[in-house]
XYZ file of C-alpha atoms in Angstrom:
265
model
C 9.482 -14.150 -42.551
C 8.821 -12.995 -39.025
C 6.834 -9.975 -40.243
C 4.381 -12.117 -42.285
C 3.630 -14.598 -39.496
C 1.283 -14.158 -36.579
C 3.292 -15.075 -33.481
C 3.073 -14.513 -29.786
C 5.905 -12.432 -28.286
C 7.494 -15.581 -26.856
C 7.405 -17.440 -30.179
C 8.654 -14.384 -32.042
C 11.583 -14.038 -29.653
C 12.566 -17.700 -30.136
C 12.186 -17.319 -33.903
C 14.495 -14.311 -33.868
C 17.114 -16.146 -31.806
C 17.088 -19.064 -34.250
C 17.674 -16.802 -37.240
C 20.435 -14.976 -35.359
C 22.165 -18.325 -34.938
C 21.670 -19.119 -38.635
C 23.404 -15.840 -39.540
C 26.221 -16.647 -37.114
C 26.588 -20.122 -38.671
C 26.742 -18.666 -42.178
C 29.432 -16.183 -41.140
C 31.308 -18.881 -39.243
C 31.509 -21.233 -42.222
C 32.626 -18.346 -44.420
C 35.471 -17.646 -41.979
C 36.275 -21.351 -41.902
C 37.164 -21.248 -45.601
C 39.775 -18.598 -44.899
C 41.456 -20.510 -42.049
C 44.418 -22.616 -43.185
C 45.586 -24.036 -39.837
C 43.900 -27.364 -39.053
C 43.849 -26.765 -35.299
C 42.132 -23.425 -35.719
C 39.686 -25.036 -38.115
C 38.877 -27.688 -35.492
C 38.294 -25.006 -32.861
C 36.069 -23.092 -35.259
C 34.076 -26.261 -35.981
C 33.620 -26.852 -32.241
C 32.200 -23.349 -31.845
C 29.857 -23.857 -34.793
C 28.788 -27.230 -33.395
C 27.883 -25.591 -30.085
C 25.747 -23.054 -31.960
C 24.012 -25.893 -33.815
C 23.189 -27.576 -30.504
C 21.750 -24.328 -29.229
C 19.742 -23.908 -32.435
C 18.369 -27.416 -32.114
C 17.148 -26.695 -28.583
C 15.494 -23.454 -29.725
C 13.703 -25.244 -32.598
C 12.337 -27.757 -30.116
C 11.188 -24.927 -27.882
C 9.624 -23.222 -30.932
C 7.751 -26.458 -31.701
C 6.436 -26.742 -28.132
C 5.235 -23.146 -28.159
C 3.341 -23.456 -31.441
C 1.781 -26.712 -30.209
C 0.563 -24.902 -27.095
C -0.934 -22.173 -29.295
C -2.383 -24.650 -31.801
C -5.928 -24.517 -30.424
C -5.998 -20.712 -30.226
C -4.700 -19.971 -33.751
C -6.580 -20.243 -37.043
C -5.684 -23.286 -39.184
C -3.857 -21.193 -41.786
C -1.647 -19.621 -39.070
C -0.821 -23.059 -37.682
C 0.107 -24.230 -41.187
C 2.389 -21.239 -41.702
C 4.115 -21.819 -38.359
C 4.621 -25.515 -39.122
C 6.024 -24.658 -42.552
C 8.403 -22.199 -40.891
C 9.494 -24.876 -38.406
C 10.149 -27.322 -41.276
C 12.116 -24.672 -43.115
C 14.291 -24.037 -40.046
C 14.872 -27.784 -39.583
C 15.922 -28.059 -43.215
C 18.277 -25.106 -42.902
C 19.833 -26.547 -39.732
C 20.363 -29.906 -41.463
C 22.085 -28.133 -44.335
C 24.604 -26.738 -41.830
C 24.931 -30.232 -40.358
C 25.829 -31.550 -43.790
C 28.287 -28.705 -44.329
C 29.904 -29.405 -40.988
C 30.239 -33.084 -41.872
C 31.985 -32.149 -45.088
C 34.559 -30.087 -43.178
C 34.964 -32.882 -40.637
C 35.715 -35.359 -43.405
C 38.266 -32.980 -44.828
C 39.980 -32.481 -41.486
C 39.725 -36.136 -40.505
C 38.205 -35.080 -37.199
C 35.641 -37.587 -35.959
C 35.398 -36.356 -32.374
C 32.973 -33.491 -32.865
C 29.285 -34.299 -32.771
C 26.143 -32.262 -33.159
C 23.293 -34.255 -31.672
C 24.403 -35.807 -28.380
C 22.437 -38.714 -27.029
C 22.462 -36.901 -23.661
C 24.369 -34.382 -21.570
C 28.015 -35.371 -21.334
C 27.644 -38.158 -23.945
C 30.751 -39.015 -25.953
C 29.234 -41.424 -28.513
C 29.236 -39.981 -32.041
C 26.167 -40.289 -34.258
C 26.286 -43.075 -36.846
C 25.718 -42.662 -40.565
C 22.161 -43.925 -40.154
C 21.316 -41.148 -37.676
C 22.810 -38.255 -39.654
C 21.810 -37.900 -43.304
C 22.840 -35.218 -45.685
C 20.112 -32.659 -46.271
C 20.546 -33.035 -50.016
C 19.681 -36.760 -49.732
C 16.522 -36.235 -47.652
C 13.126 -35.133 -48.809
C 11.130 -32.433 -47.082
C 8.908 -34.964 -45.322
C 11.917 -37.000 -44.194
C 13.462 -33.896 -42.682
C 10.213 -33.146 -40.856
C 9.895 -36.722 -39.594
C 13.521 -36.846 -38.466
C 13.229 -33.545 -36.619
C 9.929 -34.546 -35.001
C 11.336 -37.914 -33.954
C 14.383 -36.307 -32.357
C 12.212 -33.821 -30.492
C 9.876 -36.584 -29.267
C 12.825 -38.619 -28.006
C 14.160 -35.589 -26.184
C 10.753 -34.906 -24.632
C 10.572 -38.505 -23.432
C 14.045 -38.189 -21.909
C 12.936 -35.006 -20.128
C 9.839 -36.769 -18.769
C 11.976 -39.632 -17.488
C 14.297 -37.147 -15.824
C 11.304 -35.472 -14.174
C 10.122 -38.843 -12.845
C 13.580 -39.568 -11.448
C 13.650 -36.159 -9.753
C 10.155 -36.726 -8.316
C 11.163 -40.141 -6.960
C 14.330 -38.656 -5.503
C 12.306 -35.964 -3.735
C 9.954 -38.619 -2.286
C 12.869 -40.713 -1.047
C 14.453 -37.620 0.492
C 11.187 -36.736 2.257
C 10.819 -40.253 3.647
C 14.442 -40.245 4.784
C 13.984 -36.881 6.517
C 10.869 -38.191 8.309
C 12.699 -41.336 9.414
C 15.667 -39.328 10.660
C 13.353 -37.018 12.592
C 11.672 -39.995 14.294
C 15.018 -41.579 15.125
C 16.275 -38.269 16.539
C 13.241 -37.991 18.812
C 13.678 -41.612 19.902
C 17.348 -41.008 20.699
C 16.346 -37.976 22.751
C 13.946 -40.107 24.798
C 16.640 -42.764 25.286
C 19.095 -40.122 26.526
C 16.530 -38.840 29.028
C 15.863 -42.379 30.275
C 19.609 -42.996 30.628
C 19.932 -39.817 32.699
C 17.119 -41.009 34.973
C 18.733 -44.444 35.350
C 22.103 -42.877 36.144
C 20.509 -40.665 38.802
C 18.726 -43.713 40.320
C 22.006 -45.663 40.384
C 23.744 -42.811 42.232
C 20.966 -42.646 44.831
C 21.075 -46.427 45.284
C 24.859 -46.346 45.721
C 24.557 -43.693 48.429
C 21.841 -45.704 50.175
C 23.947 -48.886 50.089
C 26.901 -47.008 51.593
C 24.739 -45.655 54.422
C 23.321 -49.122 55.140
C 26.849 -50.569 55.158
C 27.987 -47.976 57.677
C 25.005 -48.704 59.910
C 25.582 -52.460 59.698
C 29.266 -52.031 60.571
C 28.333 -49.872 63.565
C 25.747 -52.425 64.756
C 28.293 -55.238 64.439
C 30.802 -53.335 66.562
C 28.178 -52.764 69.281
C 27.114 -56.419 69.275
C 30.750 -57.545 69.500
C 31.362 -55.209 72.423
C 28.261 -56.486 74.249
C 29.305 -60.071 73.549
C 32.728 -59.427 75.072
C 31.140 -57.897 78.210
C 28.807 -60.878 78.646
C 31.695 -63.293 78.167
C 33.730 -61.392 80.811
C 30.873 -61.488 83.318
C 30.349 -65.198 82.778
C 34.072 -65.856 83.224
C 34.134 -63.954 86.544
C 31.095 -65.845 87.783
C 32.661 -69.168 86.906
C 35.939 -68.252 88.648
C 34.083 -67.117 91.778
C 32.206 -70.361 91.927
C 35.265 -72.489 91.418
C 37.566 -70.512 93.749
C 35.464 -68.457 96.122
C 38.400 -67.517 98.378
C 40.322 -65.792 95.599
C 40.740 -62.234 96.863
C 42.137 -60.949 93.566
C 38.658 -60.988 92.069
C 36.257 -58.497 93.466
C 32.726 -59.414 94.203
C 30.322 -58.707 91.488
C 27.737 -56.158 92.580
C 24.361 -57.782 93.059
C 25.827 -61.254 93.371
C 25.527 -62.918 96.836
C 28.815 -63.901 98.484
C 29.553 -67.576 98.708
C 28.140 -69.446 101.711
C 30.876 -70.327 104.301
C 31.517 -73.953 104.932
C 29.693 -75.218 107.994
C 30.908 -78.060 110.169
C 28.419 -80.359 111.857
C 29.181 -81.401 115.452
C 27.862 -84.667 116.685
C 28.361 -86.712 119.867
C 29.727 -90.098 119.457
C 27.957 -92.497 121.832
C 29.103 -95.706 123.508
């Protein structure tokens, strides 16, 4: 089929990978018939399920590529590519039906082909998975297109979440940068305040020492003045006291004078 279709190298590579997986699925189901142990059959089914998931992703990628090339290809080429895509979807659904048959035989309901998302553990219901033999060609096309559209929408939502996360991270980085600069300014101001407090403390200590020295001098002068006043008072009260020396510059006390008078008649 690949030789009769006009494809770009990218589309042709995806097409080849899909058919490689189809061959691997056919061989895998043939081996599954020869396995008798139920545990080994379950493991083989898990491997085949993983290949089906990979094939589903490649078909979606194939669909996106041919849609991108839709405007550059002739109408008949686009029709051939769409028919090939529908054929691959139908073939994949036939393997899905075959897998379901083996699952029913093994009683294993834990394996699933089309996850609702990465890491999902909810199995598909009967309404979401139909046997290929019960679906028409158009139903297969519509089901495959619907699944691809839902996946594309999920991818777009994921892109929006990533974009919003990047914006929030940018705003947070800007805020942190501003806060860091503000903290730097606060640290510088605190250093200046600490330096000013040290200088003020030294100045207060110097003033205290000067005040203490001035108080001592004033007290000493006060004691001298009090002593001089006491000596002056003692000299005035008891001028004949020889134990107290005369104060330089102070006149000695005036001696007592007696008045003589003549008593008449």
